[in-house]
Amino acid sequence: MSNVIILPVIIPFIIGAILILLYKRHTIQRVISGITMLALLALSVYLAIYVYQHGTLVLEVGDWEAPFGIVIVADLLSTLMLLLSTLVGTVCLFFAFQTIARDREKQFFYPLYLFLMIGVNGSFLTGDLFNLFVFFEVMLIASYGLIVHGGTGYQLRESFKYVIINIFASALFIVGIAWIYSITGTMNMAHIAQRVSELDQTGALNIVAIMLFIVFASKGALFPLYFWLPKSYYGPPAAIAALFGGLLTKVGIYAIIRTFTVIFNHDTGFTHKGLIVTVAGFTMLFGVLGAVSQFDFKRILSYHIISQVGYMVMGLGIFTPLAVAGAIYYIAHHMIVKTALFLFAGATQKITGTTDLKKMGGLIGTHPWLAWLFFITAISLAGIPPLSGFFSKFPIILAGFEEQQYVISAVALLVGLLTLFSMMKIFSYAFWGKQKHTEAQAKIPVGKLLLPILPLVALTIILGFAAEPIFTYSMEVAEDIMNPTNYIESVLKE
């Protein structure tokens, strides 16, 4: 059974390589890539259910026992992230079928798409730091190709910052890996955790912790390393922007959660309640202020990625089961809702030809389904009950008050209000008011564009109305990762 957990990496690798040879056959590429993503989604659902029922799965590649060989680990957190990533990847791919230009398809769009999924899925499943770096690089190389896809001047200019910050972070990652290897003599995360607990997390180990946090924070767009994100995500087509908005920053957040629950969990006063909570507060505040100041649909959403990841690391920083469970819940909510919002931006751009809010208006009269589905998703992002945004924010803020973290909790409440303001600004400018698009544009059908988005809108409603069982599951995930003994014993077979 353990061999199955490598399939989310192997399948897109094989199919992606085959699609390179079929790059001129657009229809065949669409069919094969669509079937592949649906198969990955079904596989991730199966793995999530199996691990929930039977416990952590570990694959020792080549039968080399941990910690000497490479291990692939599927626990509650990694399978949940795998499920969410394949869901987002599937939805964005089917939206791309309707919107991607033919000349962009010719530029190896589908192979790059699947290679990105290799990096994302591998990052969630790997059990050692060096292979986390390897999968990060696979993901980033594919993202470099996708973020400049089409080769417009704006994309090339703004993606340069994206490439530079990631090259810097990757170099720092290698230094951090080398340093922690020199201290612990191992790359296996479970074994590192065991050695760190024996050595006591002080001095050099805290410096390594900060170094790795900076690496993952740059990839997760945390303060002050978020400057590359808003303009970089503005340039690509909506399907790619939605894929990036839903997935890429969450890989960095996952890496922070994994390392700071399994490895660096012995000096929480410094790392969690000091460093992480402070960064979370500034990330939320500066991100939402950027969103409030914008009058462009996609740029508002891009800045909200920054503010919303602050909630996730806030839950980790508070570091109680309630707060971490809220962070897990919030990751699921955000990946679903943020992907949907970027796809809505693509649908409105398809009609109006612009994302400038001042040039839009009256879409509720010509495309009411688009307007009201966007409204549901927008208020979910803002945290209005009974949708998923409220039930994911509530435990994080409640835990903050319980732990007397009053400043960060107040910031979280303020950011929620400003998020509501900015999302209602989009609704009032783009959908309400006087119609600014032509009658010909008013007749543009968007039914096929809404079909891939509908499951995401349904999920944010379901995650809200089924909050109790969802939060119970999130609490089980939180308790599992906050007790690193379970992870260590599963990997090292102690």
Short mmCIF file of C-alpha atoms in Angstrom, two decimals:
data_model
loop_
_atom_site.label_atom_id
_atom_site.label_comp_id
_atom_site.label_asym_id
_atom_site.label_seq_id
_atom_site.Cartn_x
_atom_site.Cartn_y
_atom_site.Cartn_z
CA MET A 1 0.00 0.00 0.00
CA SER A 2 2.81 2.46 0.82
CA ASN A 3 3.93 2.46 -2.83
CA VAL A 4 0.73 4.29 -3.74
CA ILE A 5 1.86 7.49 -2.02
CA ILE A 6 4.55 8.12 -4.66
CA LEU A 7 1.96 8.13 -7.48
CA PRO A 8 1.00 11.84 -7.09
CA VAL A 9 4.62 12.56 -8.07
CA ILE A 10 5.20 9.79 -10.62
CA ILE A 11 1.97 10.21 -12.62
CA PRO A 12 2.38 13.90 -13.55
CA PHE A 13 6.07 13.28 -14.27
CA ILE A 14 5.36 10.53 -16.80
CA ILE A 15 2.39 12.28 -18.40
CA GLY A 16 4.19 15.62 -18.51
CA ALA A 17 7.11 14.03 -20.32
CA ILE A 18 4.75 12.41 -22.83
CA LEU A 19 2.96 15.72 -23.46
CA ILE A 20 6.26 17.35 -24.42
CA LEU A 21 6.32 15.02 -27.41
CA LEU A 22 2.70 15.92 -28.25
CA TYR A 23 3.05 19.69 -27.93
CA LYS A 24 1.54 20.30 -31.40
CA ARG A 25 -1.53 18.14 -30.68
CA HIS A 26 -3.63 20.55 -28.63
CA THR A 27 -6.81 18.48 -28.37
CA ILE A 28 -4.94 15.35 -27.33
CA GLN A 29 -2.99 17.35 -24.74
CA ARG A 30 -6.22 18.71 -23.28
CA VAL A 31 -7.81 15.27 -23.02
CA ILE A 32 -4.75 13.60 -21.49
CA SER A 33 -4.03 16.41 -19.02
CA GLY A 34 -7.70 16.60 -17.97
CA ILE A 35 -7.88 12.84 -17.34
CA THR A 36 -4.57 13.00 -15.46
CA MET A 37 -5.75 15.74 -13.10
CA LEU A 38 -9.05 13.95 -12.43
CA ALA A 39 -7.11 10.76 -11.67
CA LEU A 40 -4.82 12.67 -9.29
CA LEU A 41 -7.84 14.18 -7.56
CA ALA A 42 -9.44 10.74 -7.11
CA LEU A 43 -6.12 9.35 -5.83
CA SER A 44 -5.71 12.18 -3.32
CA VAL A 45 -9.23 11.62 -1.99
CA TYR A 46 -8.44 7.93 -1.54
CA LEU A 47 -5.15 8.66 0.24
CA ALA A 48 -6.76 11.21 2.56
CA ILE A 49 -9.46 8.73 3.58
CA TYR A 50 -7.01 5.83 3.95
CA VAL A 51 -4.57 7.77 6.13
CA TYR A 52 -7.43 9.11 8.28
CA GLN A 53 -8.65 5.57 8.88
CA HIS A 54 -5.34 3.68 9.14
CA GLY A 55 -2.70 6.20 10.17
CA THR A 56 0.50 7.55 8.63
CA LEU A 57 1.95 5.84 5.55
CA VAL A 58 5.71 5.82 4.94
CA LEU A 59 7.51 4.73 1.76
CA GLU A 60 11.24 4.02 2.00
CA VAL A 61 12.45 4.56 -1.55
CA GLY A 62 14.70 1.75 -2.74
CA ASP A 63 14.14 -0.09 0.57
CA TRP A 64 16.75 2.11 2.24
CA GLU A 65 15.64 2.43 5.85
CA ALA A 66 15.16 5.87 7.39
CA PRO A 67 17.09 7.99 8.17
CA PHE A 68 19.63 6.79 5.58
CA GLY A 69 17.36 6.70 2.55
CA ILE A 70 14.73 8.92 0.99
CA VAL A 71 11.30 8.67 2.61
CA ILE A 72 7.88 9.73 1.35
CA VAL A 73 5.45 10.38 4.19
CA ALA A 74 1.66 10.67 4.00
CA ASP A 75 0.11 11.84 7.26
CA LEU A 76 -3.08 13.78 7.99
CA LEU A 77 -1.58 17.17 7.11
CA SER A 78 0.22 16.13 3.92
CA THR A 79 -2.78 14.23 2.52
CA LEU A 80 -5.09 17.15 3.24
CA MET A 81 -2.72 19.50 1.40
CA LEU A 82 -2.41 16.99 -1.43
CA LEU A 83 -6.19 16.83 -1.75
CA LEU A 84 -6.50 20.62 -1.82
CA SER A 85 -3.67 21.04 -4.34
CA THR A 86 -5.11 18.53 -6.80
CA LEU A 87 -8.58 20.09 -6.41
CA VAL A 88 -7.22 23.54 -7.22
CA GLY A 89 -5.09 22.16 -10.05
CA THR A 90 -8.05 20.34 -11.61
CA VAL A 91 -10.40 23.34 -11.45
CA CYS A 92 -7.81 25.75 -12.87
CA LEU A 93 -6.97 23.36 -15.71
CA PHE A 94 -10.60 23.05 -16.81
CA PHE A 95 -10.95 26.83 -16.63
CA ALA A 96 -7.81 27.14 -18.77
CA PHE A 97 -9.44 24.94 -21.41
CA GLN A 98 -12.00 27.74 -21.92
CA THR A 99 -9.68 30.73 -21.69
CA ILE A 100 -6.09 29.92 -22.62
CA ALA A 101 -5.04 31.31 -26.00
CA ARG A 102 -3.97 28.84 -28.65
CA ASP A 103 -0.54 30.47 -29.04
CA ARG A 104 0.05 30.01 -25.30
CA GLU A 105 -0.92 26.34 -25.54
CA LYS A 106 1.83 25.86 -28.10
CA GLN A 107 4.43 26.99 -25.58
CA PHE A 108 4.37 23.73 -23.57
CA PHE A 109 1.57 24.94 -21.29
CA TYR A 110 0.34 21.49 -20.28
CA PRO A 111 3.76 19.89 -19.58
CA LEU A 112 4.71 22.90 -17.43
CA TYR A 113 1.37 22.64 -15.64
CA LEU A 114 1.96 18.99 -14.71
CA PHE A 115 5.59 19.61 -13.75
CA LEU A 116 4.35 22.30 -11.36
CA MET A 117 2.06 19.70 -9.78
CA ILE A 118 5.08 17.38 -9.33
CA GLY A 119 6.83 20.02 -7.25
CA VAL A 120 3.76 20.92 -5.21
CA ASN A 121 2.75 17.32 -4.47
CA GLY A 122 6.33 16.27 -3.75
CA SER A 123 6.81 19.15 -1.32
CA PHE A 124 3.81 17.97 0.68
CA LEU A 125 4.89 14.32 0.73
CA THR A 126 8.65 14.39 1.19
CA GLY A 127 10.12 13.41 4.55
CA ASP A 128 13.55 15.04 4.32
CA LEU A 129 14.80 18.60 3.98
CA PHE A 130 17.01 18.16 0.94
CA ASN A 131 14.23 16.63 -1.12
CA LEU A 132 11.96 19.43 0.05
CA PHE A 133 14.50 21.74 -1.59
CA VAL A 134 14.49 19.59 -4.74
CA PHE A 135 10.71 19.63 -5.05
CA PHE A 136 10.65 23.36 -4.34
CA GLU A 137 13.01 23.87 -7.27
CA VAL A 138 10.94 21.66 -9.59
CA MET A 139 7.87 23.70 -8.66
CA LEU A 140 9.69 27.01 -9.11
CA ILE A 141 11.24 26.13 -12.47
CA ALA A 142 7.81 25.19 -13.81
CA SER A 143 6.34 28.37 -12.31
CA TYR A 144 9.02 30.46 -14.04
CA GLY A 145 7.80 29.08 -17.35
CA LEU A 146 4.13 29.64 -16.53
CA ILE A 147 4.48 33.13 -15.07
CA VAL A 148 6.02 34.44 -18.31
CA HIS A 149 3.75 32.31 -20.50
CA GLY A 150 2.83 34.36 -23.54
CA GLY A 151 5.89 36.56 -23.20
CA THR A 152 4.25 39.98 -22.79
CA GLY A 153 6.55 42.81 -21.78
CA TYR A 154 4.76 43.28 -18.45
CA GLN A 155 5.07 39.60 -17.55
CA LEU A 156 8.76 39.49 -18.36
CA ARG A 157 9.49 42.65 -16.39
CA GLU A 158 7.52 41.81 -13.24
CA SER A 159 8.44 38.13 -13.17
CA PHE A 160 12.11 39.16 -12.94
CA LYS A 161 11.58 40.09 -9.27
CA TYR A 162 9.81 36.77 -8.70
CA VAL A 163 12.78 34.87 -10.13
CA ILE A 164 15.40 36.90 -8.22
CA ILE A 165 13.73 36.56 -4.80
CA ASN A 166 13.31 32.81 -5.31
CA ILE A 167 16.93 32.35 -6.41
CA PHE A 168 18.03 34.20 -3.28
CA ALA A 169 15.73 32.09 -1.11
CA SER A 170 16.93 28.86 -2.72
CA ALA A 171 20.57 29.78 -2.06
CA LEU A 172 19.72 30.54 1.57
CA PHE A 173 17.83 27.25 1.76
CA ILE A 174 20.96 25.34 0.74
CA VAL A 175 22.99 27.16 3.39
CA GLY A 176 20.39 26.32 6.03
CA ILE A 177 20.32 22.67 5.00
CA ALA A 178 24.12 22.45 5.14
CA TRP A 179 24.20 24.10 8.55
CA ILE A 180 21.57 21.87 10.12
CA TYR A 181 23.28 18.82 8.60
CA SER A 182 26.58 19.89 10.19
CA ILE A 183 24.81 20.06 13.57
CA THR A 184 22.58 16.99 13.43
CA GLY A 185 24.27 14.78 10.81
CA THR A 186 21.01 13.99 9.02
CA MET A 187 18.54 15.31 6.43
CA ASN A 188 15.56 13.23 7.50
CA MET A 189 13.05 15.56 9.21
CA ALA A 190 12.01 13.00 11.80
CA HIS A 191 15.65 12.27 12.62
CA ILE A 192 16.46 16.01 12.74
CA ALA A 193 13.57 16.47 15.17
CA GLN A 194 14.95 13.70 17.36
CA ARG A 195 18.46 15.20 17.35
CA VAL A 196 17.20 18.75 18.04
CA SER A 197 15.26 17.52 21.06
CA GLU A 198 18.46 15.87 22.36
CA LEU A 199 20.66 18.92 21.71
CA ASP A 200 18.17 21.48 23.00
CA GLN A 201 17.02 24.21 20.64
CA THR A 202 19.37 27.06 21.52
CA GLY A 203 22.16 29.05 19.90
CA ALA A 204 22.97 27.89 16.39
CA LEU A 205 19.77 25.85 16.08
CA ASN A 206 17.68 28.95 16.65
CA ILE A 207 19.68 30.75 13.98
CA VAL A 208 19.02 27.89 11.56
CA ALA A 209 15.33 28.06 12.50
CA ILE A 210 15.26 31.77 11.63
CA MET A 211 17.13 31.12 8.38
CA LEU A 212 14.67 28.44 7.26
CA PHE A 213 11.76 30.66 8.32
CA ILE A 214 13.11 33.44 6.07
CA VAL A 215 13.35 30.96 3.18
CA PHE A 216 9.81 29.71 3.58
CA ALA A 217 8.47 33.19 4.37
CA SER A 218 9.82 34.48 1.05
CA LYS A 219 8.02 31.68 -0.78
CA GLY A 220 4.87 32.17 1.32
CA ALA A 221 4.88 35.99 0.76
CA LEU A 222 5.17 36.97 4.42
CA PHE A 223 6.29 40.40 5.63
CA PRO A 224 8.65 41.93 4.55
CA LEU A 225 9.34 39.55 1.63
CA TYR A 226 5.98 39.88 -0.09
CA PHE A 227 6.83 42.75 -2.50
CA TRP A 228 7.28 40.42 -5.48
CA LEU A 229 3.79 38.92 -5.39
CA PRO A 230 1.11 41.51 -6.36
CA LYS A 231 2.54 42.57 -9.72
CA SER A 232 3.89 39.11 -10.57
CA TYR A 233 0.45 37.54 -10.19
CA TYR A 234 -1.21 40.35 -12.15
CA GLY A 235 0.47 39.54 -15.46
CA PRO A 236 -0.36 35.86 -16.21
CA PRO A 237 -3.74 34.69 -17.57
CA ALA A 238 -6.50 34.14 -15.01
CA ALA A 239 -6.11 30.35 -14.89
CA ILE A 240 -2.40 30.61 -14.08
CA ALA A 241 -2.93 33.46 -11.60
CA ALA A 242 -5.62 31.38 -9.87
CA LEU A 243 -3.33 28.34 -9.75
CA PHE A 244 -0.52 30.41 -8.25
CA GLY A 245 -2.83 32.24 -5.85
CA GLY A 246 -4.35 29.02 -4.61
CA LEU A 247 -1.21 26.89 -4.44
CA LEU A 248 2.25 28.40 -4.42
CA THR A 249 2.23 30.49 -1.26
CA LYS A 250 0.60 27.58 0.60
CA VAL A 251 3.61 25.39 -0.13
CA GLY A 252 5.75 27.88 1.79
CA ILE A 253 3.20 28.03 4.61
CA TYR A 254 3.06 24.23 4.73
CA ALA A 255 6.86 24.09 5.05
CA ILE A 256 6.73 26.57 7.95
CA ILE A 257 4.03 24.57 9.71
CA ARG A 258 5.85 21.27 9.16
CA THR A 259 9.27 22.45 10.36
CA PHE A 260 7.98 24.48 13.29
CA THR A 261 5.78 21.69 14.63
CA VAL A 262 8.06 18.71 14.03
CA ILE A 263 11.57 20.20 14.42
CA PHE A 264 11.69 23.69 15.97
CA ASN A 265 9.12 23.34 18.73
CA HIS A 266 11.30 23.58 21.85
CA ASP A 267 11.63 27.37 22.21
CA THR A 268 8.16 28.55 21.29
CA GLY A 269 8.48 31.75 23.29
CA PHE A 270 11.12 32.92 20.82
CA THR A 271 10.18 31.25 17.54
CA HIS A 272 6.37 31.06 17.70
CA LYS A 273 4.96 33.62 20.10
CA GLY A 274 7.75 36.07 19.29
CA LEU A 275 8.97 35.85 15.70
CA ILE A 276 6.03 34.15 13.94
CA VAL A 277 3.25 36.10 15.64
CA THR A 278 4.99 39.42 14.93
CA VAL A 279 5.53 38.58 11.26
CA ALA A 280 1.90 37.42 11.00
CA GLY A 281 0.58 40.73 12.32
CA PHE A 282 2.62 42.86 9.92
CA THR A 283 1.77 40.55 7.01
CA MET A 284 -1.95 40.84 7.62
CA LEU A 285 -1.87 44.60 8.08
CA PHE A 286 0.37 45.58 5.17
CA GLY A 287 -1.34 43.12 2.84
CA VAL A 288 -4.84 44.41 3.48
CA LEU A 289 -3.73 48.05 3.28
CA GLY A 290 -2.30 47.28 -0.15
CA ALA A 291 -5.63 45.75 -1.17
CA VAL A 292 -7.66 48.70 0.08
CA SER A 293 -5.52 51.14 -1.92
CA GLN A 294 -6.01 49.35 -5.26
CA PHE A 295 -8.66 49.82 -7.95
CA ASP A 296 -7.80 46.79 -10.03
CA PHE A 297 -9.67 43.49 -9.62
CA LYS A 298 -6.64 41.18 -9.84
CA ARG A 299 -4.32 43.40 -7.83
CA ILE A 300 -6.78 43.59 -4.93
CA LEU A 301 -6.96 39.80 -4.92
CA SER A 302 -3.15 39.55 -5.11
CA TYR A 303 -2.69 41.77 -2.06
CA HIS A 304 -5.30 39.74 -0.22
CA ILE A 305 -3.17 36.63 -0.68
CA ILE A 306 -0.58 38.40 1.47
CA SER A 307 -3.02 39.47 4.17
CA GLN A 308 -4.70 36.08 4.34
CA VAL A 309 -1.53 34.00 4.75
CA GLY A 310 -0.98 36.11 7.86
CA TYR A 311 -3.95 34.37 9.49
CA MET A 312 -2.39 30.97 8.79
CA VAL A 313 0.93 31.77 10.45
CA MET A 314 -0.89 33.60 13.24
CA GLY A 315 -2.52 30.29 14.18
CA LEU A 316 0.86 28.58 14.17
CA GLY A 317 2.42 31.38 16.22
CA ILE A 318 -0.20 31.15 18.96
CA PHE A 319 0.58 27.42 18.97
CA THR A 320 -2.36 25.90 20.79
CA PRO A 321 -4.40 23.02 19.33
CA LEU A 322 -7.34 25.39 18.78
CA ALA A 323 -5.20 27.97 16.95
CA VAL A 324 -3.36 25.44 14.80
CA ALA A 325 -6.66 23.71 13.93
CA GLY A 326 -8.00 27.11 12.88
CA ALA A 327 -4.92 27.64 10.71
CA ILE A 328 -5.45 24.26 9.01
CA TYR A 329 -9.12 25.08 8.45
CA TYR A 330 -8.12 28.49 7.12
CA ILE A 331 -5.66 27.02 4.61
CA ALA A 332 -8.42 24.82 3.18
CA HIS A 333 -10.85 27.74 3.06
CA HIS A 334 -8.35 30.10 1.46
CA MET A 335 -7.13 27.71 -1.24
CA ILE A 336 -10.72 27.14 -2.33
CA VAL A 337 -11.97 30.73 -2.11
CA LYS A 338 -8.91 32.51 -3.47
CA THR A 339 -8.79 30.22 -6.50
CA ALA A 340 -12.47 30.92 -7.18
CA LEU A 341 -11.99 34.69 -6.88
CA PHE A 342 -9.15 34.77 -9.38
CA LEU A 343 -11.25 32.72 -11.78
CA PHE A 344 -14.12 35.20 -11.32
CA ALA A 345 -11.66 37.96 -12.21
CA GLY A 346 -10.85 36.06 -15.38
CA ALA A 347 -14.53 35.66 -16.25
CA THR A 348 -15.26 39.38 -15.79
CA GLN A 349 -12.17 40.25 -17.84
CA LYS A 350 -13.48 37.95 -20.58
CA ILE A 351 -16.64 40.09 -20.72
CA THR A 352 -15.30 43.60 -20.19
CA GLY A 353 -11.77 43.26 -21.55
CA THR A 354 -10.30 44.89 -18.44
CA THR A 355 -9.63 44.40 -14.73
CA ASP A 356 -9.69 48.15 -13.99
CA LEU A 357 -12.67 48.64 -11.64
CA LYS A 358 -13.19 52.23 -12.80
CA LYS A 359 -13.90 50.95 -16.31
CA MET A 360 -16.38 48.30 -15.16
CA GLY A 361 -19.96 48.34 -13.94
CA GLY A 362 -23.44 46.89 -14.30
CA LEU A 363 -22.45 43.25 -14.65
CA ILE A 364 -25.19 42.23 -12.23
CA GLY A 365 -27.75 43.22 -14.85
CA THR A 366 -26.21 41.35 -17.75
CA HIS A 367 -24.59 38.42 -15.91
CA PRO A 368 -26.47 37.94 -12.61
CA TRP A 369 -25.17 34.41 -11.94
CA LEU A 370 -21.60 35.64 -12.20
CA ALA A 371 -22.36 38.55 -9.86
CA TRP A 372 -24.05 36.61 -7.10
CA LEU A 373 -21.63 33.69 -7.15
CA PHE A 374 -18.81 36.21 -6.82
CA PHE A 375 -20.68 37.89 -3.94
CA ILE A 376 -20.93 34.62 -2.01
CA THR A 377 -17.22 33.94 -2.46
CA ALA A 378 -16.25 37.52 -1.60
CA ILE A 379 -18.10 37.60 1.71
CA SER A 380 -16.67 34.18 2.53
CA LEU A 381 -13.16 35.61 2.13
CA ALA A 382 -14.14 38.49 4.42
CA GLY A 383 -15.31 36.05 7.10
CA ILE A 384 -19.07 36.58 7.07
CA PRO A 385 -21.09 33.71 8.64
CA PRO A 386 -22.26 31.12 7.87
CA LEU A 387 -19.57 30.62 5.21
CA SER A 388 -16.17 28.99 5.62
CA GLY A 389 -14.26 32.24 6.16
CA PHE A 390 -15.99 32.90 9.46
CA PHE A 391 -15.53 29.43 10.92
CA SER A 392 -11.85 29.33 9.97
CA LYS A 393 -11.04 32.79 11.39
CA PHE A 394 -13.07 32.42 14.57
CA PRO A 395 -10.94 29.72 16.28
CA ILE A 396 -7.71 31.57 15.45
CA ILE A 397 -8.94 34.85 16.94
CA LEU A 398 -10.57 33.07 19.90
CA ALA A 399 -7.30 31.27 20.64
CA GLY A 400 -5.50 34.62 20.43
CA PHE A 401 -7.69 36.12 23.13
CA GLU A 402 -7.42 32.98 25.26
CA GLU A 403 -3.61 33.21 25.10
CA GLN A 404 -3.75 36.97 25.86
CA GLN A 405 -2.40 37.83 22.41
CA TYR A 406 -4.61 40.89 22.30
CA VAL A 407 -2.66 42.98 19.77
CA ILE A 408 -2.51 40.33 17.05
CA SER A 409 -6.15 39.41 17.67
CA ALA A 410 -7.20 43.05 17.29
CA VAL A 411 -5.18 43.28 14.07
CA ALA A 412 -6.92 40.15 12.78
CA LEU A 413 -10.35 41.68 13.45
CA LEU A 414 -9.38 44.96 11.77
CA VAL A 415 -8.01 43.11 8.74
CA GLY A 416 -11.32 41.24 8.46
CA LEU A 417 -13.24 44.53 8.30
CA LEU A 418 -10.87 46.00 5.71
CA THR A 419 -11.12 42.79 3.68
CA LEU A 420 -14.90 43.16 3.63
CA PHE A 421 -14.53 46.81 2.55
CA SER A 422 -12.20 45.96 -0.35
CA MET A 423 -14.33 43.04 -1.57
CA MET A 424 -17.45 45.19 -1.49
CA LYS A 425 -15.52 47.80 -3.47
CA ILE A 426 -15.04 45.20 -6.21
CA PHE A 427 -18.72 44.28 -6.09
CA SER A 428 -19.96 47.87 -6.17
CA TYR A 429 -17.65 48.97 -8.98
CA ALA A 430 -17.68 45.87 -11.21
CA PHE A 431 -21.15 44.42 -10.71
CA TRP A 432 -23.34 47.23 -9.39
CA GLY A 433 -24.07 50.64 -10.87
CA LYS A 434 -24.30 51.79 -14.47
CA GLN A 435 -23.45 49.37 -17.25
CA LYS A 436 -20.14 50.38 -18.83
CA HIS A 437 -19.60 47.45 -21.18
CA THR A 438 -21.14 47.36 -24.65
CA GLU A 439 -24.25 45.46 -25.67
CA ALA A 440 -22.06 43.07 -27.61
CA GLN A 441 -20.02 42.39 -24.46
CA ALA A 442 -23.25 41.99 -22.49
CA LYS A 443 -24.16 39.07 -24.72
CA ILE A 444 -20.91 37.19 -24.11
CA PRO A 445 -21.85 33.86 -22.46
CA VAL A 446 -19.96 32.81 -19.32
CA GLY A 447 -21.80 29.61 -18.45
CA LYS A 448 -18.88 27.39 -19.47
CA LEU A 449 -16.49 29.58 -17.45
CA LEU A 450 -18.66 29.27 -14.35
CA LEU A 451 -18.86 25.46 -14.48
CA PRO A 452 -15.33 24.86 -13.10
CA ILE A 453 -15.89 27.53 -10.43
CA LEU A 454 -19.20 26.13 -9.14
CA PRO A 455 -17.59 23.29 -7.12
CA LEU A 456 -15.42 25.83 -5.30
CA VAL A 457 -18.40 28.05 -4.44
CA ALA A 458 -20.30 24.97 -3.27
CA LEU A 459 -17.35 23.95 -1.10
CA THR A 460 -17.11 27.30 0.70
CA ILE A 461 -20.81 26.96 1.55
CA ILE A 462 -20.39 23.32 2.64
CA LEU A 463 -17.31 24.14 4.76
CA GLY A 464 -19.44 26.75 6.53
CA PHE A 465 -22.63 24.78 7.11
CA ALA A 466 -20.67 21.60 7.96
CA ALA A 467 -18.28 23.51 10.22
CA GLU A 468 -18.51 21.07 13.14
CA PRO A 469 -17.24 17.90 11.39
CA ILE A 470 -14.74 19.91 9.33
CA PHE A 471 -13.33 21.55 12.43
CA THR A 472 -13.23 18.21 14.23
CA TYR A 473 -11.08 16.90 11.39
CA SER A 474 -8.90 20.03 11.54
CA MET A 475 -8.45 19.52 15.28
CA GLU A 476 -7.30 15.94 14.69
CA VAL A 477 -4.78 17.19 12.11
CA ALA A 478 -3.56 19.86 14.55
CA GLU A 479 -3.18 17.43 17.46
CA ASP A 480 -1.33 15.01 15.19
CA ILE A 481 1.26 17.53 14.00
CA MET A 482 1.65 19.17 17.42
CA ASN A 483 2.66 15.79 18.82
CA PRO A 484 5.81 15.14 16.73
CA THR A 485 6.29 11.78 18.45
CA ASN A 486 3.67 10.32 16.11
CA TYR A 487 5.54 11.53 13.02
CA ILE A 488 8.96 10.51 14.33
CA GLU A 489 7.87 7.01 15.35
CA SER A 490 6.09 6.41 12.03
CA VAL A 491 9.15 7.38 9.99
CA LEU A 492 11.90 5.87 12.15
CA LYS A 493 9.77 2.84 13.19
CA GLU A 494 10.60 3.20 16.85
#
